PDB file of C-alpha atoms and ligand atoms in Angstrom:
ATOM      1  CA  UNK V   1     -11.214  23.798   2.911  1.00 56.00           C
ATOM      2  CA  UNK V   2      -8.856  22.045   5.303  1.00 67.00           C
ATOM      3  CA  UNK V   3     -10.492  19.892   7.934  1.00 66.00           C
ATOM      4  CA  UNK V   4      -9.530  20.793  11.483  1.00 68.00           C
ATOM      5  CA  UNK V   5      -7.817  17.994  13.334  1.00 77.00           C
ATOM      6  CA  UNK V   6     -10.270  18.359  16.220  1.00 81.00           C
ATOM      7  CA  UNK V   7     -13.141  17.245  13.954  1.00 91.00           C
ATOM      8  CA  UNK V   8     -11.599  13.796  13.620  1.00 94.00           C
ATOM      9  CA  UNK V   9     -12.870  11.060  15.916  1.00 95.00           C
ATOM     10  CA  UNK V  10      -9.608   9.377  16.914  1.00 95.00           C
ATOM     11  CA  UNK V  11     -11.544   6.462  18.409  1.00 95.00           C
ATOM     12  CA  UNK V  12     -13.039   5.627  14.995  1.00 95.00           C
ATOM     13  CA  UNK V  13     -10.005   5.738  12.751  1.00 97.00           C
ATOM     14  CA  UNK V  14      -9.905   3.422   9.732  1.00 98.00           C
ATOM     15  CA  UNK V  15      -8.089   0.237  10.718  1.00 98.00           C
ATOM     16  CA  UNK V  16      -6.486  -0.149   7.291  1.00 98.00           C
ATOM     17  CA  UNK V  17      -5.680   2.586   4.751  1.00 98.00           C
ATOM     18  CA  UNK V  18      -4.512   1.755   1.221  1.00 98.00           C
ATOM     19  CA  UNK V  19      -2.716   4.312  -0.965  1.00 99.00           C
ATOM     20  CA  UNK V  20      -2.285   4.645  -4.707  1.00 98.00           C
ATOM     21  CA  UNK V  21       0.631   7.092  -4.647  1.00 98.00           C
ATOM     22  CA  UNK V  22       0.026   8.762  -7.992  1.00 98.00           C
ATOM     23  CA  UNK V  23       1.400  11.922  -9.588  1.00 98.00           C
ATOM     24  CA  UNK V  24       5.151  11.891  -8.906  1.00 98.00           C
ATOM     25  CA  UNK V  25       5.888  12.631 -12.572  1.00 98.00           C
ATOM     26  CA  UNK V  26       3.367  15.467 -12.873  1.00 98.00           C
ATOM     27  CA  UNK V  27       4.626  16.939  -9.593  1.00 98.00           C
ATOM     28  CA  UNK V  28       8.134  16.965 -11.083  1.00 98.00           C
ATOM     29  CA  UNK V  29       6.902  18.655 -14.241  1.00 98.00           C
ATOM     30  CA  UNK V  30       5.017  21.289 -12.237  1.00 98.00           C
ATOM     31  CA  UNK V  31       8.142  22.199 -10.242  1.00 98.00           C
ATOM     32  CA  UNK V  32      10.622  21.872 -13.139  1.00 98.00           C
ATOM     33  CA  UNK V  33      12.296  18.810 -11.687  1.00 98.00           C
ATOM     34  CA  UNK V  34      13.177  15.395 -13.108  1.00 98.00           C
ATOM     35  CA  UNK V  35      10.818  12.415 -12.771  1.00 97.00           C
ATOM     36  CA  UNK V  36      13.498  10.801 -10.585  1.00 98.00           C
ATOM     37  CA  UNK V  37      13.264  13.756  -8.200  1.00 98.00           C
ATOM     38  CA  UNK V  38       9.497  13.284  -8.213  1.00 98.00           C
ATOM     39  CA  UNK V  39       9.829   9.664  -7.100  1.00 98.00           C
ATOM     40  CA  UNK V  40      12.412  10.627  -4.489  1.00 98.00           C
ATOM     41  CA  UNK V  41      10.038  13.256  -3.077  1.00 98.00           C
ATOM     42  CA  UNK V  42       7.257  10.641  -3.203  1.00 98.00           C
ATOM     43  CA  UNK V  43       9.254   8.240  -1.094  1.00 98.00           C
ATOM     44  CA  UNK V  44       9.749  10.992   1.546  1.00 98.00           C
ATOM     45  CA  UNK V  45       5.979  11.583   1.588  1.00 98.00           C
ATOM     46  CA  UNK V  46       5.408   7.893   2.301  1.00 98.00           C
ATOM     47  CA  UNK V  47       7.984   8.052   5.085  1.00 97.00           C
ATOM     48  CA  UNK V  48       6.378  11.107   6.769  1.00 98.00           C
ATOM     49  CA  UNK V  49       2.852   9.739   6.514  1.00 98.00           C
ATOM     50  CA  UNK V  50       3.883   6.317   7.834  1.00 98.00           C
ATOM     51  CA  UNK V  51       5.332   7.952  10.959  1.00 97.00           C
ATOM     52  CA  UNK V  52       2.191  10.019  11.523  1.00 97.00           C
ATOM     53  CA  UNK V  53      -0.160   7.078  10.957  1.00 98.00           C
ATOM     54  CA  UNK V  54       1.836   4.933  13.367  1.00 97.00           C
ATOM     55  CA  UNK V  55       1.754   7.772  15.905  1.00 96.00           C
ATOM     56  CA  UNK V  56      -2.052   8.143  15.810  1.00 96.00           C
ATOM     57  CA  UNK V  57      -2.686   4.387  15.878  1.00 96.00           C
ATOM     58  CA  UNK V  58      -3.594   3.355  12.323  1.00 98.00           C
ATOM     59  CA  UNK V  59      -2.959  -0.385  12.342  1.00 98.00           C
ATOM     60  CA  UNK V  60      -2.455  -1.293   8.671  1.00 98.00           C
ATOM     61  CA  UNK V  61      -1.262   0.628   5.620  1.00 98.00           C
ATOM     62  CA  UNK V  62      -0.802  -0.735   2.106  1.00 98.00           C
ATOM     63  CA  UNK V  63       1.099   1.388  -0.419  1.00 98.00           C
ATOM     64  CA  UNK V  64       1.238   0.660  -4.154  1.00 98.00           C
ATOM     65  CA  UNK V  65       4.941   1.247  -4.865  1.00 98.00           C
ATOM     66  CA  UNK V  66       5.498  -0.709  -8.105  1.00 98.00           C
ATOM     67  CA  UNK V  67       2.890  -2.488 -10.214  1.00 98.00           C
ATOM     68  CA  UNK V  68       3.246  -5.478 -12.528  1.00 97.00           C
ATOM     69  CA  UNK V  69       2.611  -2.947 -15.336  1.00 96.00           C
ATOM     70  CA  UNK V  70       5.312  -0.459 -14.206  1.00 97.00           C
ATOM     71  CA  UNK V  71       7.987  -2.632 -15.926  1.00 98.00           C
ATOM     72  CA  UNK V  72       6.727  -1.071 -19.179  1.00 97.00           C
ATOM     73  CA  UNK V  73       8.262   2.312 -18.240  1.00 97.00           C
ATOM     74  CA  UNK V  74      11.615   3.378 -19.745  1.00 97.00           C
ATOM     75  CA  UNK V  75      14.493   1.303 -18.338  1.00 97.00           C
ATOM     76  CA  UNK V  76      16.153   4.357 -16.735  1.00 97.00           C
ATOM     77  CA  UNK V  77      13.010   5.079 -14.701  1.00 97.00           C
ATOM     78  CA  UNK V  78      12.569   1.433 -13.652  1.00 98.00           C
ATOM     79  CA  UNK V  79      16.244   1.330 -12.622  1.00 98.00           C
ATOM     80  CA  UNK V  80      15.822   4.517 -10.622  1.00 98.00           C
ATOM     81  CA  UNK V  81      12.743   3.160  -8.827  1.00 98.00           C
ATOM     82  CA  UNK V  82      14.605  -0.070  -7.993  1.00 98.00           C
ATOM     83  CA  UNK V  83      17.508   2.002  -6.651  1.00 98.00           C
ATOM     84  CA  UNK V  84      15.078   3.978  -4.522  1.00 98.00           C
ATOM     85  CA  UNK V  85      13.691   0.739  -3.116  1.00 98.00           C
ATOM     86  CA  UNK V  86      17.197  -0.489  -2.261  1.00 98.00           C
ATOM     87  CA  UNK V  87      17.829   2.804  -0.439  1.00 98.00           C
ATOM     88  CA  UNK V  88      14.462   2.610   1.346  1.00 98.00           C
ATOM     89  CA  UNK V  89      15.077  -0.978   2.527  1.00 98.00           C
ATOM     90  CA  UNK V  90      18.678  -0.224   3.555  1.00 98.00           C
ATOM     91  CA  UNK V  91      17.521   2.682   5.690  1.00 97.00           C
ATOM     92  CA  UNK V  92      14.733   0.633   7.281  1.00 98.00           C
ATOM     93  CA  UNK V  93      17.064  -2.290   7.989  1.00 97.00           C
ATOM     94  CA  UNK V  94      19.411   0.207   9.692  1.00 97.00           C
ATOM     95  CA  UNK V  95      16.661   1.678  11.867  1.00 95.00           C
ATOM     96  CA  UNK V  96      14.617  -1.519  12.395  1.00 95.00           C
ATOM     97  CA  UNK V  97      15.875  -2.058  15.944  1.00 91.00           C
ATOM     98  CA  UNK V  98      14.522   1.256  17.207  1.00 93.00           C
ATOM     99  CA  UNK V  99      11.382   1.480  15.045  1.00 94.00           C
ATOM    100  CA  UNK V 100       8.167  -0.325  15.940  1.00 96.00           C
ATOM    101  CA  UNK V 101       6.871  -0.673  12.353  1.00 97.00           C
ATOM    102  CA  UNK V 102       6.320  -4.107  10.845  1.00 98.00           C
ATOM    103  CA  UNK V 103       7.111  -4.206   7.120  1.00 98.00           C
ATOM    104  CA  UNK V 104       5.713  -6.781   4.708  1.00 98.00           C
ATOM    105  CA  UNK V 105       5.874  -6.963   0.940  1.00 98.00           C
ATOM    106  CA  UNK V 106       2.980  -8.137  -1.235  1.00 98.00           C
ATOM    107  CA  UNK V 107       3.332  -8.949  -4.922  1.00 98.00           C
ATOM    108  CA  UNK V 108       5.465 -11.390  -6.872  1.00 98.00           C
ATOM    109  CA  UNK V 109       8.863 -10.927  -5.201  1.00 97.00           C
ATOM    110  CA  UNK V 110      10.386 -13.589  -7.461  1.00 97.00           C
ATOM    111  CA  UNK V 111      10.315 -11.003 -10.275  1.00 97.00           C
ATOM    112  CA  UNK V 112      12.567  -8.592  -8.333  1.00 98.00           C
ATOM    113  CA  UNK V 113      16.383  -8.519  -8.352  1.00 98.00           C
ATOM    114  CA  UNK V 114      17.947 -11.061  -5.978  1.00 98.00           C
ATOM    115  CA  UNK V 115      19.578  -8.442  -3.752  1.00 98.00           C
ATOM    116  CA  UNK V 116      16.208  -6.717  -3.269  1.00 98.00           C
ATOM    117  CA  UNK V 117      14.610 -10.089  -2.443  1.00 98.00           C
ATOM    118  CA  UNK V 118      17.331 -10.555   0.207  1.00 98.00           C
ATOM    119  CA  UNK V 119      16.685  -7.094   1.666  1.00 98.00           C
ATOM    120  CA  UNK V 120      12.953  -7.860   1.837  1.00 98.00           C
ATOM    121  CA  UNK V 121      13.561 -11.181   3.632  1.00 98.00           C
ATOM    122  CA  UNK V 122      15.906  -9.506   6.094  1.00 98.00           C
ATOM    123  CA  UNK V 123      13.561  -6.606   6.824  1.00 98.00           C
ATOM    124  CA  UNK V 124      10.451  -8.798   7.131  1.00 98.00           C
ATOM    125  CA  UNK V 125      12.320 -11.059   9.496  1.00 98.00           C
ATOM    126  CA  UNK V 126      13.732  -8.172  11.569  1.00 97.00           C
ATOM    127  CA  UNK V 127      10.305  -6.566  11.976  1.00 98.00           C
ATOM    128  CA  UNK V 128       8.068  -9.638  12.289  1.00 97.00           C
ATOM    129  CA  UNK V 129       7.494  -9.209  16.040  1.00 97.00           C
ATOM    130  CA  UNK V 130       6.941  -5.452  15.976  1.00 97.00           C
ATOM    131  CA  UNK V 131       3.690  -4.277  17.496  1.00 97.00           C
ATOM    132  CA  UNK V 132       3.181  -0.917  15.726  1.00 97.00           C
ATOM    133  CA  UNK V 133       1.771  -0.119  12.320  1.00 98.00           C
ATOM    134  CA  UNK V 134       1.926  -2.891   9.709  1.00 98.00           C
ATOM    135  CA  UNK V 135       3.158  -1.433   6.410  1.00 98.00           C
ATOM    136  CA  UNK V 136       2.501  -3.586   3.358  1.00 98.00           C
ATOM    137  CA  UNK V 137       4.465  -2.429   0.346  1.00 98.00           C
ATOM    138  CA  UNK V 138       2.999  -3.638  -2.940  1.00 98.00           C
ATOM    139  CA  UNK V 139       5.936  -4.409  -5.241  1.00 98.00           C
ATOM    140  CA  UNK V 140       5.675  -6.089  -8.606  1.00 98.00           C
ATOM    141  CA  UNK V 141       2.040  -6.254  -7.551  1.00 98.00           C
ATOM    142  CA  UNK V 142      -1.088  -6.627  -9.657  1.00 98.00           C
ATOM    143  CA  UNK V 143      -4.410  -7.826  -8.229  1.00 98.00           C
ATOM    144  CA  UNK V 144      -5.085 -10.116 -11.189  1.00 98.00           C
ATOM    145  CA  UNK V 145      -1.612 -11.606 -10.887  1.00 98.00           C
ATOM    146  CA  UNK V 146      -2.164 -12.097  -7.129  1.00 98.00           C
ATOM    147  CA  UNK V 147      -5.440 -13.942  -7.765  1.00 98.00           C
ATOM    148  CA  UNK V 148      -3.912 -16.163 -10.438  1.00 98.00           C
ATOM    149  CA  UNK V 149      -0.991 -17.033  -8.129  1.00 98.00           C
ATOM    150  CA  UNK V 150      -3.520 -17.891  -5.396  1.00 98.00           C
ATOM    151  CA  UNK V 151      -5.455 -20.148  -7.743  1.00 98.00           C
ATOM    152  CA  UNK V 152      -2.205 -21.890  -8.697  1.00 98.00           C
ATOM    153  CA  UNK V 153      -1.405 -22.504  -4.999  1.00 98.00           C
ATOM    154  CA  UNK V 154      -4.942 -23.815  -4.413  1.00 98.00           C
ATOM    155  CA  UNK V 155      -4.601 -26.121  -7.436  1.00 98.00           C
ATOM    156  CA  UNK V 156      -1.329 -27.463  -6.060  1.00 98.00           C
ATOM    157  CA  UNK V 157      -2.866 -28.142  -2.625  1.00 98.00           C
ATOM    158  CA  UNK V 158      -5.829 -29.862  -4.310  1.00 98.00           C
ATOM    159  CA  UNK V 159      -3.519 -32.135  -6.325  1.00 98.00           C
ATOM    160  CA  UNK V 160      -1.576 -32.985  -3.157  1.00 98.00           C
ATOM    161  CA  UNK V 161      -4.892 -33.736  -1.365  1.00 98.00           C
ATOM    162  CA  UNK V 162      -4.202 -31.073   1.269  1.00 98.00           C
ATOM    163  CA  UNK V 163      -7.645 -29.517   0.698  1.00 98.00           C
ATOM    164  CA  UNK V 164     -10.982 -30.603  -0.837  1.00 98.00           C
ATOM    165  CA  UNK V 165     -12.882 -28.713  -3.584  1.00 98.00           C
ATOM    166  CA  UNK V 166     -15.903 -28.386  -1.291  1.00 97.00           C
ATOM    167  CA  UNK V 167     -13.762 -26.606   1.312  1.00 97.00           C
ATOM    168  CA  UNK V 168     -12.958 -23.722  -1.027  1.00 98.00           C
ATOM    169  CA  UNK V 169     -14.894 -20.656   0.061  1.00 98.00           C
ATOM    170  CA  UNK V 170     -14.179 -16.925   0.376  1.00 97.00           C
ATOM    171  CA  UNK V 171     -12.400 -17.321   3.696  1.00 97.00           C
ATOM    172  CA  UNK V 172     -10.131 -20.035   2.345  1.00 98.00           C
ATOM    173  CA  UNK V 173      -9.429 -18.136  -0.876  1.00 98.00           C
ATOM    174  CA  UNK V 174      -8.340 -15.105   1.148  1.00 98.00           C
ATOM    175  CA  UNK V 175      -5.786 -17.179   2.987  1.00 98.00           C
ATOM    176  CA  UNK V 176      -4.060 -17.886  -0.337  1.00 98.00           C
ATOM    177  CA  UNK V 177      -3.807 -14.202  -1.255  1.00 98.00           C
ATOM    178  CA  UNK V 178      -0.637 -12.199  -0.501  1.00 98.00           C
ATOM    179  CA  UNK V 179      -2.663 -10.253   2.069  1.00 98.00           C
ATOM    180  CA  UNK V 180      -3.672 -13.358   4.103  1.00 97.00           C
ATOM    181  CA  UNK V 181      -4.239 -12.442   7.793  1.00 93.00           C
ATOM    182  CA  UNK V 182      -4.485  -8.690   7.022  1.00 97.00           C
ATOM    183  CA  UNK V 183      -8.005  -7.173   7.231  1.00 98.00           C
ATOM    184  CA  UNK V 184      -9.423  -5.567   4.069  1.00 98.00           C
ATOM    185  CA  UNK V 185      -8.758  -1.823   3.616  1.00 98.00           C
ATOM    186  CA  UNK V 186     -11.418   0.475   5.073  1.00 98.00           C
ATOM    187  CA  UNK V 187     -10.243   3.465   3.047  1.00 98.00           C
ATOM    188  CA  UNK V 188      -8.424   3.824  -0.268  1.00 98.00           C
ATOM    189  CA  UNK V 189      -6.742   7.151  -1.031  1.00 98.00           C
ATOM    190  CA  UNK V 190      -5.620   7.892  -4.583  1.00 98.00           C
ATOM    191  CA  UNK V 191      -3.844  11.161  -5.291  1.00 98.00           C
ATOM    192  CA  UNK V 192      -3.407  13.250  -8.468  1.00 98.00           C
ATOM    193  CA  UNK V 193      -7.013  13.351  -9.690  1.00 98.00           C
ATOM    194  CA  UNK V 194      -7.073   9.926 -11.368  1.00 98.00           C
ATOM    195  CA  UNK V 195     -10.271   8.031 -10.563  1.00 98.00           C
ATOM    196  CA  UNK V 196      -9.561   4.334 -11.059  1.00 98.00           C
ATOM    197  CA  UNK V 197      -8.234   1.312  -9.174  1.00 98.00           C
ATOM    198  CA  UNK V 198      -5.429   0.316 -11.570  1.00 98.00           C
ATOM    199  CA  UNK V 199      -5.378  -3.396 -10.650  1.00 98.00           C
ATOM    200  CA  UNK V 200      -4.826  -2.721  -6.929  1.00 98.00           C
ATOM    201  CA  UNK V 201      -6.313  -5.018  -4.229  1.00 98.00           C
ATOM    202  CA  UNK V 202      -9.377  -5.814  -6.357  1.00 98.00           C
ATOM    203  CA  UNK V 203     -10.566  -8.691  -4.156  1.00 98.00           C
ATOM    204  CA  UNK V 204      -9.809  -6.912  -0.880  1.00 98.00           C
ATOM    205  CA  UNK V 205     -11.487  -3.616  -1.820  1.00 98.00           C
ATOM    206  CA  UNK V 206     -14.992  -5.011  -2.399  1.00 97.00           C
ATOM    207  CA  UNK V 207     -16.364  -2.776   0.411  1.00 97.00           C
ATOM    208  CA  UNK V 208     -13.591  -0.194   0.788  1.00 98.00           C
ATOM    209  CA  UNK V 209     -14.525   3.493   0.882  1.00 98.00           C
ATOM    210  CA  UNK V 210     -12.810   5.272  -2.013  1.00 98.00           C
ATOM    211  CA  UNK V 211     -11.299   8.760  -1.703  1.00 98.00           C
ATOM    212  CA  UNK V 212      -9.780  10.604  -4.650  1.00 98.00           C
ATOM    213  CA  UNK V 213      -8.011  13.940  -4.293  1.00 98.00           C
ATOM    214  CA  UNK V 214      -6.248  16.357  -6.626  1.00 98.00           C
ATOM    215  CA  UNK V 215      -2.873  16.707  -4.868  1.00 98.00           C
ATOM    216  CA  UNK V 216       0.110  15.053  -6.527  1.00 98.00           C
ATOM    217  CA  UNK V 217       1.561  12.393  -4.219  1.00 98.00           C
ATOM    218  CA  UNK V 218       4.719  14.329  -3.187  1.00 98.00           C
ATOM    219  CA  UNK V 219       2.452  17.225  -2.078  1.00 98.00           C
ATOM    220  CA  UNK V 220       0.047  14.968  -0.140  1.00 98.00           C
ATOM    221  CA  UNK V 221       0.427  16.269   3.404  1.00 97.00           C
ATOM    222  CA  UNK V 222      -0.559  15.159   6.879  1.00 96.00           C
ATOM    223  CA  UNK V 223      -3.357  17.745   6.653  1.00 96.00           C
ATOM    224  CA  UNK V 224      -4.559  16.047   3.439  1.00 97.00           C
ATOM    225  CA  UNK V 225      -4.537  12.717   5.288  1.00 97.00           C
ATOM    226  CA  UNK V 226      -6.773  14.199   7.983  1.00 97.00           C
ATOM    227  CA  UNK V 227      -9.119  15.535   5.301  1.00 96.00           C
ATOM    228  CA  UNK V 228      -9.426  12.017   3.883  1.00 97.00           C
ATOM    229  CA  UNK V 229     -10.036  10.488   7.316  1.00 97.00           C
ATOM    230  CA  UNK V 230     -12.662  13.138   8.082  1.00 96.00           C
ATOM    231  CA  UNK V 231     -14.513  12.334   4.837  1.00 96.00           C
ATOM    232  CA  UNK V 232     -14.260   8.625   5.607  1.00 97.00           C
ATOM    233  CA  UNK V 233     -15.857   9.231   8.994  1.00 96.00           C
ATOM    234  CA  UNK V 234     -18.874  10.960   7.359  1.00 94.00           C
ATOM    235  CA  UNK V 235     -19.657   7.891   5.236  1.00 91.00           C
ATOM    236  CA  UNK V 236     -22.285   5.328   6.213  1.00 88.00           C
ATOM    237  CA  UNK V 237     -20.868   1.877   5.596  1.00 83.00           C
ATOM    238  CA  UNK V 238     -23.578  -0.707   4.964  1.00 85.00           C
ATOM    239  CA  UNK V 239     -21.580  -3.598   3.477  1.00 86.00           C
ATOM    240  CA  UNK V 240     -24.566  -4.472   1.286  1.00 86.00           C
ATOM    241  CA  UNK V 241     -27.004  -4.388   4.222  1.00 86.00           C
ATOM    242  CA  UNK V 242     -29.468  -1.653   5.202  1.00 78.00           C
TER     243      UNK V 242
HETATM  244  C1  FPP P 301       3.085   7.047  -9.614  1.00 82.09           C
HETATM  245  O1  FPP P 301       3.528   8.288 -10.090  1.00 82.09           O
HETATM  246  C2  FPP P 301       4.072   6.464  -8.745  1.00 82.09           C
HETATM  247  C3  FPP P 301       4.765   5.309  -8.991  1.00 82.09           C
HETATM  248  C4  FPP P 301       4.591   4.499 -10.207  1.00 82.09           C
HETATM  249  C5  FPP P 301       5.755   4.805  -8.064  1.00 82.09           C
HETATM  250  C6  FPP P 301       5.418   5.032  -6.613  1.00 82.09           C
HETATM  251  C7  FPP P 301       6.697   5.178  -5.922  1.00 82.09           C
HETATM  252  C8  FPP P 301       6.952   6.024  -4.914  1.00 82.09           C
HETATM  253  C9  FPP P 301       5.941   6.881  -4.266  1.00 82.09           C
HETATM  254  C10 FPP P 301       8.296   6.190  -4.380  1.00 82.09           C
HETATM  255  C11 FPP P 301       9.018   4.919  -4.110  1.00 82.09           C
HETATM  256  C12 FPP P 301       8.517   4.198  -2.952  1.00 82.09           C
HETATM  257  C13 FPP P 301       9.332   3.570  -2.095  1.00 82.09           C
HETATM  258  C14 FPP P 301       8.732   2.659  -1.101  1.00 82.09           C
HETATM  259  C15 FPP P 301      10.794   3.740  -2.118  1.00 82.09           C
HETATM  260  P1  FPP P 301       3.722   8.445 -11.657  1.00 82.09           P
HETATM  261  O2  FPP P 301       5.154   8.246 -11.967  1.00 82.09           O
HETATM  262  O3  FPP P 301       2.784   7.529 -12.376  1.00 82.09           O
HETATM  263  O4  FPP P 301       3.297   9.951 -11.841  1.00 82.09           O
HETATM  264  P2  FPP P 301       2.638  10.566 -13.145  1.00 82.09           P
HETATM  265  O5  FPP P 301       1.362   9.816 -13.412  1.00 82.09           O
HETATM  266  O6  FPP P 301       2.392  11.975 -12.728  1.00 82.09           O
HETATM  267  O7  FPP P 301       3.648  10.447 -14.252  1.00 82.09           O
END
């Protein structure tokens, strides 16, 4: 049953929502379309939801757009996804002046094509002072890879005597992650009926509320988002306490 919008407490929205946008391929199969069309439809879903979440005052969104493991897909699909990213960034660069969304990329950008790295730099720079929703796109992202890269940066700072071993604690470690300065997600939404984390934000999601739904990502609607927020608001978060 769909949750009515008036049951949502708009004063207690999750501060940060993370998305595993799963099911583009199965959506395509269901509607007799190509996988490429599935990804294209998926990118429109992200666009619509981002606008709505910015409108209602969600502060942070992280979307898993391309994982460190997605390189193992057929080359044609990887190429299509990279093309979609180029198109997405081009459009956002074009509309950055009038939008109020701040866009950041997490993941190992050095593994992306140089022109995409340039687009990311340009867009991050153009939107760095925006005051609306912060959208973190996870690209060439894997949580294990992120943690290893953090440990490498910590090791480098130790060798250069910038920090001491005894200073390393959770707070310091977090500052070396790609998500430094961004609060941990309150709610994770994964579409398409898969119930796993797939190497996404493993450190940051220690106390995140998890929500899994059956809809394929391109079909995930604003109504479905409200359903997820409603369920989130029924949970009692104890963070290990009583
Ligand atoms: C999972 O569906 C989705 C992905 C691996 C890519 C996510 C990408 C998008 C939503 C669109 C691109 C985003 C931007 C920002 C341009 P799947 O292919 O694993 O679906 P399946 O499991 O049904 O095959």
